[in-house]
Short mmCIF file of C-alpha atoms and ligand atoms in Angstrom, two decimals:
data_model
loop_
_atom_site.label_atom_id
_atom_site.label_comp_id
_atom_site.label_asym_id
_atom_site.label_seq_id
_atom_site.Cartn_x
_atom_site.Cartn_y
_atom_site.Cartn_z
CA UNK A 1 8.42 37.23 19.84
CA UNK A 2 7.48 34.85 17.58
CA UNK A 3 8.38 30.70 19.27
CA UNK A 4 9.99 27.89 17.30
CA UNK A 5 8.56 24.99 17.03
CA UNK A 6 9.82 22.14 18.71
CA UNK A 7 10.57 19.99 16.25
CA UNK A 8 12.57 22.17 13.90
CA UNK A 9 15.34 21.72 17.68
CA UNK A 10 15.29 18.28 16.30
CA UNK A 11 17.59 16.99 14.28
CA UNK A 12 17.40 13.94 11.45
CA UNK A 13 18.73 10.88 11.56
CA UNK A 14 21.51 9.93 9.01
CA UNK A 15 21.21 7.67 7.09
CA UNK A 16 23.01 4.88 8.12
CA UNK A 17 21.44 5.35 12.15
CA UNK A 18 19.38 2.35 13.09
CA UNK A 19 15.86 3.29 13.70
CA UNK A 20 13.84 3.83 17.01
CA UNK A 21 11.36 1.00 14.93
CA UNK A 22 14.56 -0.90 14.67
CA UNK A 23 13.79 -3.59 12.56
CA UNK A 24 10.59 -2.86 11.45
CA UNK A 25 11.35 0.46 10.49
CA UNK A 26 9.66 0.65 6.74
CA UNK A 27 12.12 3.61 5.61
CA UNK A 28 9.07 6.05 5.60
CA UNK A 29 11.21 8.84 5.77
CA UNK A 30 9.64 10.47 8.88
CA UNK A 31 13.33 10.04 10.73
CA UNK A 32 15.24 11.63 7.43
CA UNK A 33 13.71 14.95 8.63
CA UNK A 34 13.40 17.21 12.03
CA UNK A 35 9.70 15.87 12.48
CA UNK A 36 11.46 12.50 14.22
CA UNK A 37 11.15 14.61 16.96
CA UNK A 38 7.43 13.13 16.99
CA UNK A 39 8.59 9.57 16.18
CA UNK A 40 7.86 7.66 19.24
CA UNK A 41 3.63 9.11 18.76
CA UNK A 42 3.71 8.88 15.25
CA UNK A 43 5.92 5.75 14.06
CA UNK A 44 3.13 3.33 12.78
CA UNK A 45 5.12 0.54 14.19
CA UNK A 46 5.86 1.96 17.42
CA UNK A 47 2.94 3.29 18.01
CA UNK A 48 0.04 1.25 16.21
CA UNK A 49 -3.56 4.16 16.50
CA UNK A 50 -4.81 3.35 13.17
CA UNK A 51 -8.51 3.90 15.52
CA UNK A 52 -7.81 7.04 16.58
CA UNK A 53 -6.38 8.95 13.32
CA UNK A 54 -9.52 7.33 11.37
CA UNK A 55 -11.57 9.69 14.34
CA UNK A 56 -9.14 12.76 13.58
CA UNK A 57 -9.33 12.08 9.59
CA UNK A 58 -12.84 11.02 8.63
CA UNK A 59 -14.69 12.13 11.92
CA UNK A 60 -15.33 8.83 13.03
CA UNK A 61 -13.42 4.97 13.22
CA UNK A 62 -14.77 2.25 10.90
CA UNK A 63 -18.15 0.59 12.26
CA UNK A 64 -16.61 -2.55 13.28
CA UNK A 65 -20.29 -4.42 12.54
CA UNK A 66 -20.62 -3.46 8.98
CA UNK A 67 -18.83 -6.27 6.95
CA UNK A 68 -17.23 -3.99 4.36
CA UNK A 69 -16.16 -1.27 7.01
CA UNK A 70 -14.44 -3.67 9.36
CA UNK A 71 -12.53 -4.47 5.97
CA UNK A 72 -11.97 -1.86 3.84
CA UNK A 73 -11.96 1.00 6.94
CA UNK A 74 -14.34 4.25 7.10
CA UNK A 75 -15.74 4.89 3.26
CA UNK A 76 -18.59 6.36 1.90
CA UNK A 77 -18.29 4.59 -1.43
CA UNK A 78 -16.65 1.72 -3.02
CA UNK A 79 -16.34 1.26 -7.53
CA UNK A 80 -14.54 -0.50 -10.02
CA UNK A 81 -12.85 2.31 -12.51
CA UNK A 82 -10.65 2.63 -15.56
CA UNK A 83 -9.30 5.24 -17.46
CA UNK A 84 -10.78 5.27 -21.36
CA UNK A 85 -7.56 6.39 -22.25
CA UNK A 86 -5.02 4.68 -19.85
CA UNK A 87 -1.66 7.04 -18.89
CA UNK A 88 1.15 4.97 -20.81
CA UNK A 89 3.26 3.22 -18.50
CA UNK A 90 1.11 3.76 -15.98
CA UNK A 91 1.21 0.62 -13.03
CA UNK A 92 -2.89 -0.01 -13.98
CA UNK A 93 -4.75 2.71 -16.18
CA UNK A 94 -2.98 5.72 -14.27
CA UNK A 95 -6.02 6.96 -12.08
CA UNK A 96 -3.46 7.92 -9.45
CA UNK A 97 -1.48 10.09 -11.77
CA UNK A 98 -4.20 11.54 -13.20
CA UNK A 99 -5.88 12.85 -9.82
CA UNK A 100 -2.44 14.29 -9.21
CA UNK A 101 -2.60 16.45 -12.04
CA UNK A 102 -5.55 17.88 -12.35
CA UNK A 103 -5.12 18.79 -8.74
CA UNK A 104 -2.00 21.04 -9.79
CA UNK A 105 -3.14 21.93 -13.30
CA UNK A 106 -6.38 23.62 -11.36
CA UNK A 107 -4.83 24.92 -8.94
CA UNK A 108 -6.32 23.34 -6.11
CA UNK A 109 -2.37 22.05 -4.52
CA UNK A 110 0.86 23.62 -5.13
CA UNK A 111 2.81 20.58 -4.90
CA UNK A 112 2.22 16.67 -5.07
CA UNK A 113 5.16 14.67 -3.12
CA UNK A 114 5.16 11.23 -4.58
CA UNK A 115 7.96 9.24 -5.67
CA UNK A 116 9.96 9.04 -9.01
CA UNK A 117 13.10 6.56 -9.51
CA UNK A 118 16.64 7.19 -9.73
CA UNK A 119 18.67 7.72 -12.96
CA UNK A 120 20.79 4.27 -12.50
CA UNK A 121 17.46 2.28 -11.20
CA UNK A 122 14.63 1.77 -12.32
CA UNK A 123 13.25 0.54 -8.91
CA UNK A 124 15.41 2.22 -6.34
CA UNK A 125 12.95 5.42 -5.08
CA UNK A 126 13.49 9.43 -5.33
CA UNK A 127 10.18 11.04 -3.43
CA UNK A 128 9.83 14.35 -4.74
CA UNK A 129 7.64 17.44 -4.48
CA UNK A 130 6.36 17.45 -7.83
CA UNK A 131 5.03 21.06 -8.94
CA UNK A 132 4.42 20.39 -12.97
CA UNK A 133 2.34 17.47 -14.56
CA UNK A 134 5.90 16.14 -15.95
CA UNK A 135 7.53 15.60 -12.82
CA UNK A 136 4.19 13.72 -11.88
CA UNK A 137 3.63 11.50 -14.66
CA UNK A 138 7.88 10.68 -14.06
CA UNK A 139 6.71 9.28 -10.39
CA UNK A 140 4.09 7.02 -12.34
CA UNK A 141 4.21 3.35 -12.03
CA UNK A 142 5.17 1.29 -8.93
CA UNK A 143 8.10 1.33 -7.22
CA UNK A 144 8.05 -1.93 -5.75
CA UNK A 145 10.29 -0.94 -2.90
CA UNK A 146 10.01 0.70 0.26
CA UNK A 147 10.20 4.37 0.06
CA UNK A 148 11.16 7.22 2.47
CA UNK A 149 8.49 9.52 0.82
CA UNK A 150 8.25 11.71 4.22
CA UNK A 151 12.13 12.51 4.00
CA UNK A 152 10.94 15.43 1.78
CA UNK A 153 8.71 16.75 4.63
CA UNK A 154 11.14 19.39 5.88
CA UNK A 155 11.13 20.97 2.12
CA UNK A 156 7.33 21.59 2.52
CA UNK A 157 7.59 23.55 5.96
CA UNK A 158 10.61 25.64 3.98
CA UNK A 159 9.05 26.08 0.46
CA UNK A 160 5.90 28.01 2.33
CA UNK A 161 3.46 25.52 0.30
CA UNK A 162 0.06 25.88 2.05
CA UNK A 163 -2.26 23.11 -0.40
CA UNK A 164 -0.06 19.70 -0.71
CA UNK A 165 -1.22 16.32 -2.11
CA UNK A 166 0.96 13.66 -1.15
CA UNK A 167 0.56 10.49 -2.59
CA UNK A 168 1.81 7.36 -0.42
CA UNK A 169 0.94 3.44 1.04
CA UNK A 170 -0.28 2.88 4.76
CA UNK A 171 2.66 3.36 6.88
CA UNK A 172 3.92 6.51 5.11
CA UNK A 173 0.17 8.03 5.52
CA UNK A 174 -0.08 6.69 9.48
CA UNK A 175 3.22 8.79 10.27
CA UNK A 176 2.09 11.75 8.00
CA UNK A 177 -1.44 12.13 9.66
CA UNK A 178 -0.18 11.87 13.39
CA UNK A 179 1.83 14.86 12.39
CA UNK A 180 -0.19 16.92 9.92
CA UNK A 181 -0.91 19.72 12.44
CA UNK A 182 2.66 20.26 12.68
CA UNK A 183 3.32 20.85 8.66
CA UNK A 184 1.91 24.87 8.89
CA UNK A 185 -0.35 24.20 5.90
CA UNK A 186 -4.14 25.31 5.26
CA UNK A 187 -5.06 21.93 3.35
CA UNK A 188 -3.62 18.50 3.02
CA UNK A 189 -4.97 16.19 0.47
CA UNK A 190 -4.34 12.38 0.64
CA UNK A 191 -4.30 10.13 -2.00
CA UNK A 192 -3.32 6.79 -0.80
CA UNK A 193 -2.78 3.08 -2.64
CA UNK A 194 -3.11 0.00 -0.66
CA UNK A 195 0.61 -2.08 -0.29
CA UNK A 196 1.30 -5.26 0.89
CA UNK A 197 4.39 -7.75 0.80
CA UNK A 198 6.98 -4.78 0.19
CA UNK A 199 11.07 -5.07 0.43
CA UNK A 200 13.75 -3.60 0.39
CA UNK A 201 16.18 -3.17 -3.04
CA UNK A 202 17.83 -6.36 -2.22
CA UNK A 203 14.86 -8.48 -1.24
CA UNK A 204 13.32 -6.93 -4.40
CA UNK A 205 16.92 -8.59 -6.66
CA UNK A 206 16.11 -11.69 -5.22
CA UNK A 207 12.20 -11.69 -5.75
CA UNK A 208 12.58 -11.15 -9.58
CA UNK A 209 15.70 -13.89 -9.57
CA UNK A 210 14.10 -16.24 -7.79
CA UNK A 211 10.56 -15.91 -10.12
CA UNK A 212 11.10 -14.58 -12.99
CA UNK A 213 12.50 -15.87 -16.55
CA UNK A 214 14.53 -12.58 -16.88
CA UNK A 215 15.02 -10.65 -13.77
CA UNK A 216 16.66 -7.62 -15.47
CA UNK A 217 14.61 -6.75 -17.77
CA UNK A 218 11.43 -6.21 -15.09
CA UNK A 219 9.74 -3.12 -15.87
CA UNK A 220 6.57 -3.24 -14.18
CA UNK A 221 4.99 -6.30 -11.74
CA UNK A 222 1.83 -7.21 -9.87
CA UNK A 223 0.10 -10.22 -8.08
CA UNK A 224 -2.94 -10.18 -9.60
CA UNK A 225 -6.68 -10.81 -9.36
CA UNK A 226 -6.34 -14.17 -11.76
CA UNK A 227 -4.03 -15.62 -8.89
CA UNK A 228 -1.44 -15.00 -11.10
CA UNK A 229 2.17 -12.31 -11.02
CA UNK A 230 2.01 -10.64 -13.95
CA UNK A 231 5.43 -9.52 -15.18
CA UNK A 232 6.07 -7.19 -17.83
CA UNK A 233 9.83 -6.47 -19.77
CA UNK A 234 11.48 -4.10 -21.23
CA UNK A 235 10.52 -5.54 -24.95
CA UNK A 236 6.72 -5.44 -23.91
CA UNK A 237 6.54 -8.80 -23.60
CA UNK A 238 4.72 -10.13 -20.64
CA UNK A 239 5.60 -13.62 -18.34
CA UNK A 240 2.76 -14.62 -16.03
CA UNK A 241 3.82 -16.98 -12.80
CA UNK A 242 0.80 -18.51 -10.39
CA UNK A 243 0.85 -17.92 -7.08
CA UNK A 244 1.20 -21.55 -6.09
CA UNK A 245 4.21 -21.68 -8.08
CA UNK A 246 6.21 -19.09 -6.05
CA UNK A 247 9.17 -20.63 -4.56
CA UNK A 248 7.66 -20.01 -0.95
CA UNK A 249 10.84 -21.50 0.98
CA UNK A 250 12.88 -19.08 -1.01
CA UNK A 251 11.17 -16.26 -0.23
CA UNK A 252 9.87 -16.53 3.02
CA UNK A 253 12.68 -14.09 4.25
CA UNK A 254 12.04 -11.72 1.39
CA UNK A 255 9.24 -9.51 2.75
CA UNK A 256 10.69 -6.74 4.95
CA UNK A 257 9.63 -6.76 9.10
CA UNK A 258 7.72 -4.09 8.32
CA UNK A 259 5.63 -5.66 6.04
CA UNK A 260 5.28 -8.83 8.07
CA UNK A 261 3.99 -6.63 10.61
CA UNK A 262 1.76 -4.52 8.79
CA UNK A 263 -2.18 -4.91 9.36
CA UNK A 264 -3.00 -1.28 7.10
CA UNK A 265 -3.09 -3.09 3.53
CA UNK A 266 -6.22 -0.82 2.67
CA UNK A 267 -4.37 2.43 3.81
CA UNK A 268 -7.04 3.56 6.08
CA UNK A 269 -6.40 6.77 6.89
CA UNK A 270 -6.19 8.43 3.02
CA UNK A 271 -8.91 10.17 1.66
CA UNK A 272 -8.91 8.25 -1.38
CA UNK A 273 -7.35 5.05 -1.85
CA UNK A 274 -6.88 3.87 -5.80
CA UNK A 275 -6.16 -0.01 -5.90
CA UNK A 276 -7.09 -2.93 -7.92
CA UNK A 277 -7.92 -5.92 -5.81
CA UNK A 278 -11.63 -5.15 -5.02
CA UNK A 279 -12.07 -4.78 -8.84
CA UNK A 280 -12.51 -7.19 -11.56
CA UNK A 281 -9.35 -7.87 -13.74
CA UNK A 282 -8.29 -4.96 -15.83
CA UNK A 283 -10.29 -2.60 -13.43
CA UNK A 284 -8.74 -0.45 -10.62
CA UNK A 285 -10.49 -0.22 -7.22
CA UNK A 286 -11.61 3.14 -5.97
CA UNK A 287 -12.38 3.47 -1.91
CA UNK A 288 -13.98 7.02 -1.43
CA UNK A 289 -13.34 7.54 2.53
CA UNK A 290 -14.38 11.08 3.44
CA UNK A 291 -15.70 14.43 1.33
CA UNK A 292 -12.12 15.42 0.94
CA UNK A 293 -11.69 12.44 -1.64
CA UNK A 294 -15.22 12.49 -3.32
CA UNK A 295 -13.30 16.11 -4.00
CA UNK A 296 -10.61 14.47 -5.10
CA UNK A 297 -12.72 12.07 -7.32
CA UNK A 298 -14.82 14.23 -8.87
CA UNK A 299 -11.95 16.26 -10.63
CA UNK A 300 -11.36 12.77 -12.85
CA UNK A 301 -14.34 11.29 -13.53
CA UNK A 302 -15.33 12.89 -16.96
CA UNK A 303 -12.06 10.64 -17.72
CA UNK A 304 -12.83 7.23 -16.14
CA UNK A 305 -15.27 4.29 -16.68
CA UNK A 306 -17.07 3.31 -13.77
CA UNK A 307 -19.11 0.35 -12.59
CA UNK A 308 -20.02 -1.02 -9.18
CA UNK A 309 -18.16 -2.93 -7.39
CA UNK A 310 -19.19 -6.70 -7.04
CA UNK A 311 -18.39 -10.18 -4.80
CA UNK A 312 -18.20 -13.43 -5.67
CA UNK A 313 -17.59 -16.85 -4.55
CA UNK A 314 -16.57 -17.80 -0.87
CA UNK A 315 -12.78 -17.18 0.20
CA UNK A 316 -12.91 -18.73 3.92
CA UNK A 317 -11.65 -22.37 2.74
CA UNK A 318 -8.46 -21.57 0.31
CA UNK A 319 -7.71 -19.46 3.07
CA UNK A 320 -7.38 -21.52 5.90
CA UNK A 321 -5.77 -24.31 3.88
CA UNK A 322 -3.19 -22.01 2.82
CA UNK A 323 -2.04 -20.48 6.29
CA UNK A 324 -0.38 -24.22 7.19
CA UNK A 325 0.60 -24.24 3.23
CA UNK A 326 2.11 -21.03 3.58
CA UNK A 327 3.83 -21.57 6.94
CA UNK A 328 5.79 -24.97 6.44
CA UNK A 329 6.91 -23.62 3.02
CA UNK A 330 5.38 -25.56 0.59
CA UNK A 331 5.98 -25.12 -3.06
CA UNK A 332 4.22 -27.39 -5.44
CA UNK A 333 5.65 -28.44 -9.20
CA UNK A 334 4.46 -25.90 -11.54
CA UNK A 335 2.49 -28.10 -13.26
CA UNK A 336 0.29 -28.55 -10.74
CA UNK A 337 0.45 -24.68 -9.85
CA UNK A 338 -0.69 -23.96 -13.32
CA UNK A 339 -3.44 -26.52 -13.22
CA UNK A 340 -4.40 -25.30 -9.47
CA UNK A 341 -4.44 -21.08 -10.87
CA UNK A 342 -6.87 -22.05 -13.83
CA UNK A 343 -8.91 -23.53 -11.26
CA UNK A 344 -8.90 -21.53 -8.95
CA UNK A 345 -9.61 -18.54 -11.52
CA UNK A 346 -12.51 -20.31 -12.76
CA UNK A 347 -14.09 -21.25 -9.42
CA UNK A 348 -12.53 -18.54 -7.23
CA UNK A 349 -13.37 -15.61 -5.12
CA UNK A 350 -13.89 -12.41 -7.29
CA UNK A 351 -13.87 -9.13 -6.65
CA UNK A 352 -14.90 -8.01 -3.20
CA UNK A 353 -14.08 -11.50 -2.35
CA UNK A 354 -11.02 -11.51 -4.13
CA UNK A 355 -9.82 -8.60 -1.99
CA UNK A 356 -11.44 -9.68 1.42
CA UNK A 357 -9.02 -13.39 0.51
CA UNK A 358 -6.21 -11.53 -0.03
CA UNK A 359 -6.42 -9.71 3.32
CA UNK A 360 -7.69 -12.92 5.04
CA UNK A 361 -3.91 -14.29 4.10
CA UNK A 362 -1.87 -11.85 5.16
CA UNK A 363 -3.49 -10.86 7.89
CA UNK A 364 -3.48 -13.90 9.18
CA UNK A 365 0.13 -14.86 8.16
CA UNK A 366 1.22 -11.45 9.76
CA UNK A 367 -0.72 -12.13 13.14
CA UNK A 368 1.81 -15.34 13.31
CA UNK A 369 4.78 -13.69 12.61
CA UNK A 370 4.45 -11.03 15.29
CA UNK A 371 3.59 -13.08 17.36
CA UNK A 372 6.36 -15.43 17.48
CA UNK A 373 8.59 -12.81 16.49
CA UNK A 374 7.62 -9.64 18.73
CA UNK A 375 5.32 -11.49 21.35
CA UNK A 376 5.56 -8.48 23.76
CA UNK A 377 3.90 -5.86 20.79
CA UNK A 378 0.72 -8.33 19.90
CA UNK A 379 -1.53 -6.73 21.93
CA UNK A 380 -1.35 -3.26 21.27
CA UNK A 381 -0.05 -3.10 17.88
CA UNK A 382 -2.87 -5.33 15.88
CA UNK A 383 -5.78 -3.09 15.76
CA UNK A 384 -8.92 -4.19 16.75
CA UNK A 385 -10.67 -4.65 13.11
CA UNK A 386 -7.51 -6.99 12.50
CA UNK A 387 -7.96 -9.28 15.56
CA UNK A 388 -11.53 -9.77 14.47
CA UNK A 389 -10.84 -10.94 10.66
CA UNK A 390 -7.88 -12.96 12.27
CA UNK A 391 -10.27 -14.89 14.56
CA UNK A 392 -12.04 -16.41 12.31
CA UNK A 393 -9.65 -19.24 11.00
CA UNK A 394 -7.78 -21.73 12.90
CA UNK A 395 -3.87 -20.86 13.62
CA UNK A 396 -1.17 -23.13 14.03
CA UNK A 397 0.78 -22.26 17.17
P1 LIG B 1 0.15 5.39 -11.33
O1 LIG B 1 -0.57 6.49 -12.05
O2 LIG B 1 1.14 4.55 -12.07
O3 LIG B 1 0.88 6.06 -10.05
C1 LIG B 1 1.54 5.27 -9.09
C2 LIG B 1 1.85 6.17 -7.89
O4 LIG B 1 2.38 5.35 -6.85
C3 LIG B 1 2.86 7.25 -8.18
O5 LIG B 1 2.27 8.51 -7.96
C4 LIG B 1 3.99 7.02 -7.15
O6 LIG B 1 4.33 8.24 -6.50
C5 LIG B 1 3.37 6.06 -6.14
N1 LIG B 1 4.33 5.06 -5.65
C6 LIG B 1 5.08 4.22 -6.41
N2 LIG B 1 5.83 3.43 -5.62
C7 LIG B 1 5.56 3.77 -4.34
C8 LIG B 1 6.05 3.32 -3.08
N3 LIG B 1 6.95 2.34 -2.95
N4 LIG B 1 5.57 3.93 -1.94
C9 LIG B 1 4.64 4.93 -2.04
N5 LIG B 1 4.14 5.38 -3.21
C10 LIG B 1 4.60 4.82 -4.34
N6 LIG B 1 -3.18 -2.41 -4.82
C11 LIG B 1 -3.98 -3.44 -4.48
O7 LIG B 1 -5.19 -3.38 -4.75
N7 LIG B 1 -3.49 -4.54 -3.83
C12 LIG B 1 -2.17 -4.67 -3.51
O8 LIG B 1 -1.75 -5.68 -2.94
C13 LIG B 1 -1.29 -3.59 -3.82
N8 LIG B 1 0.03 -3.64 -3.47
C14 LIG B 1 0.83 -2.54 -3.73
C15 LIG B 1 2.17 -2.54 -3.28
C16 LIG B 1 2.98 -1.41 -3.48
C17 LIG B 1 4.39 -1.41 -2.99
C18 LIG B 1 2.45 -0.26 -4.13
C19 LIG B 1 3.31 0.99 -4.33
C20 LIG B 1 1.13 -0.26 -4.59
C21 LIG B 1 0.31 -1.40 -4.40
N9 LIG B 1 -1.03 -1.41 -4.82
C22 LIG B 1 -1.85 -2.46 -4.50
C23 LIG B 1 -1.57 -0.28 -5.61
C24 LIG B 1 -1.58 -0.57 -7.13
O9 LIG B 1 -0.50 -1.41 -7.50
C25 LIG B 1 -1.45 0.74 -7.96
O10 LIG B 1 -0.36 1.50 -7.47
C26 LIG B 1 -2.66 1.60 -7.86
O11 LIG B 1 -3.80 0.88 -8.32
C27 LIG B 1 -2.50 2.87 -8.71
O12 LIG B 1 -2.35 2.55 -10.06
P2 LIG B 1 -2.26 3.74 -11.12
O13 LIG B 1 -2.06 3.18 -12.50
O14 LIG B 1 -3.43 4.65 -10.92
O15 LIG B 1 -0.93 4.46 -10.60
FE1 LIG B 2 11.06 6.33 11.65
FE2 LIG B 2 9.28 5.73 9.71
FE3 LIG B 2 11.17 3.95 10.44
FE4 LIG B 2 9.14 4.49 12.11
S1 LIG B 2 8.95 3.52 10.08
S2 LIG B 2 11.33 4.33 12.67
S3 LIG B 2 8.81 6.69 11.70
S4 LIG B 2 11.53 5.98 9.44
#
């Protein structure tokens, strides 16, 4: 007699169901499917073990006294990259797409779940279980929202699939990994992108309206490594905004819980994490974690440019005065946020420096907000590697 297992007695959520995260739930799709029968062990913010999967995944959690580990998480090698011919339309050069096919086109997955958009919106998601190169390259490019990419899990237990890629940002991976053992397959591959500052459809509509010159015609957006959001339209022209110029009062309410919360930005517990910010501009930034992703690596890098990665300048100071900047609000006139971004450009932290600033900041600024906001989950939910980056600035209460 052959027994079921447990989960599949479970039953999803529907959609309009609040959460057991309530409201941080990021909409990673675990509860869409029967595997919320694990939600309580697995929900990233229920049940913060970022520690403990790094063990499971990569044998052993980050070295907590090795700068770049406590950082960037458990790797075995950090670059800078670019594709010498980019994938058009791409979010950088298309690195992440790229892996993704030559995984399928060699056989070495049946199926790559990832997320493509719907017909009516550009930016509202679809995850899918891609299974040709074309449904891949239609999941290119950022969708700048947050995405239930595990709702498709219960498709992979029913297809048979036994080799899967799925590509996805922290909390999506955090859920997958605490139940991997439960998906019945021989392999899983994880290809993972950092995230930060994510929102929902509606936070996105007022993001672009409160920022940009010409909110609908958005194609593609990123805060970039010249302190600097980079927008691009529909008529390939581009609009650049500095980061001091953001209408911080505005948007304070923008970013969802779950992204206030979050202290995975570098999406720990992939094999191989594709970025940008550890990179100079242009570049994309490629965190090799275990032998899984150096697998996963290898398959592109007849196509890339490398060079090693690099740090510059010293972040500590424009980081601590922006946590008080950043927490009463203040927007200054965007003259002097131009005049502040070429400065800051010229004398700035670069590359490894540029990243370790950017975590710095929202670390820091989501240390506050749980703690005045969810007092009673401080403790348990900031991981260890998060406390320590945390302590070294000075926090208003
Ligand atoms: P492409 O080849 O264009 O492929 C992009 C892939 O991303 C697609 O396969 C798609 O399935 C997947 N994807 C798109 N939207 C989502 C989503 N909402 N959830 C899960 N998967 C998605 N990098 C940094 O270094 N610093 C950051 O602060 C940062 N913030 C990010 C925030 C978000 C919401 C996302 C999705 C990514 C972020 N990244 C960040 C990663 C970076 O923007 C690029 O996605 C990455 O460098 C890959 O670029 P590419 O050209 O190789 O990707
Ligand atoms: Fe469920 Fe994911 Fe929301 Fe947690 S974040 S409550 S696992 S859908």
């Amino acid at each position: 007699m052959t027994s079921v297992s447990p989960h599949k007695k479970a039953r999803a959520l529907k959609s309009t169901s609040r959460r057991p995260a309530k409201e941080l739930c990021s909409e990673c799709g675990l509860c869409d499917t029967y595997y919320i029968h694990y939600v309580k062990e697995a929900c990233a913010f229920i049940n913060q073990q970022i520690g403990e999967l790094e063990e499971e995944t990569h044998t052993r959690s980050r070295h907590l006294e090795n700068p770049d580990e406590l950082y960037f998480g458990v790797h075995q090698d950090m670059i800078a990259a670019r594709k010498q011919q980019p994938i058009e339309g791409a979010q950088w050069t298309g690195i992440v797409s790229s892996i993704a096919i030559e995984m399928l086109n060699r056989g070495i997955v049946e199926g790559v779940v990832c997320v493509q958009n719907t017909k009516e919106d550009r930016f509202q998601p679809m995850p899918v279980i891609a299974r040709t190169p074309e449904e891949i390259l239609a999941a290119r490019v950022n969708k700048p929202t947050l995405s239930p990419n595990l709702s498709v899990l219960e498709q992979i237990e029913k297809s048979g699939m036994k080799r899967l890629l799925v590509i996805g940002v922290g909390c999506q991976i955090q859920a997958l990994r605490a139940v991997e053992k439960q998906l019945g397959l021989e392999k899983l591959y994880v290809l993972g992108t950092p995230c930060v500052d994510n929102v929902n459809r509606a936070g996105l509509q007022k993001f672009l309206e409160t920022t940009s010159r010409s909110p609908d015609t958005v194609v593609h957006y990123e805060f970039m490594q010249d302190f600097r959001v980079h927008f691009k339209h529909e008529d390939g022209s581009s609009e650049t905004v500095p980061f001091f110029g953001l209408k911080t009062n505005q948007l304070k309410d923008v970013f969802a819980p779950s992204c206030m919360s979050c202290f995975d930005y570098v999406n720990s517990l992939a094999d191989l994490v594709v970025g940008y910010m550890g990179a100079p501009f242009g570049w994309q930034w490629i965190v090799v974690r275990n032998d899984t992703g150096k697998e996963m690596l290898d398959l592109v890098k007849d196509q890339l440019v490398t060079q090693p990665v690099t740090s510059k300048g010293n972040r500590k100071e424009a980081v601590q005065q922006s946590i008080p900047a950043y927490d009463k609000g203040v927007t200054l006139p965007m003259w002097a946020a131009k005049l502040m971004g070429v400065v800051i450009e010229k004398i700035g932290p670069k590359g490894l420096e540029y990243a370790r600033f950017s975590i710095d900041s929202h670390f820091t600024r989501n240390y506050l907000y749980v703690k005045r906001n969810h007092p009673e989950k401080l403790e348990a939910h900031v991981p260890e590697f998060a406390k320590r980056i945390v302590g070294q600035y000075k926090l208003p209460e």
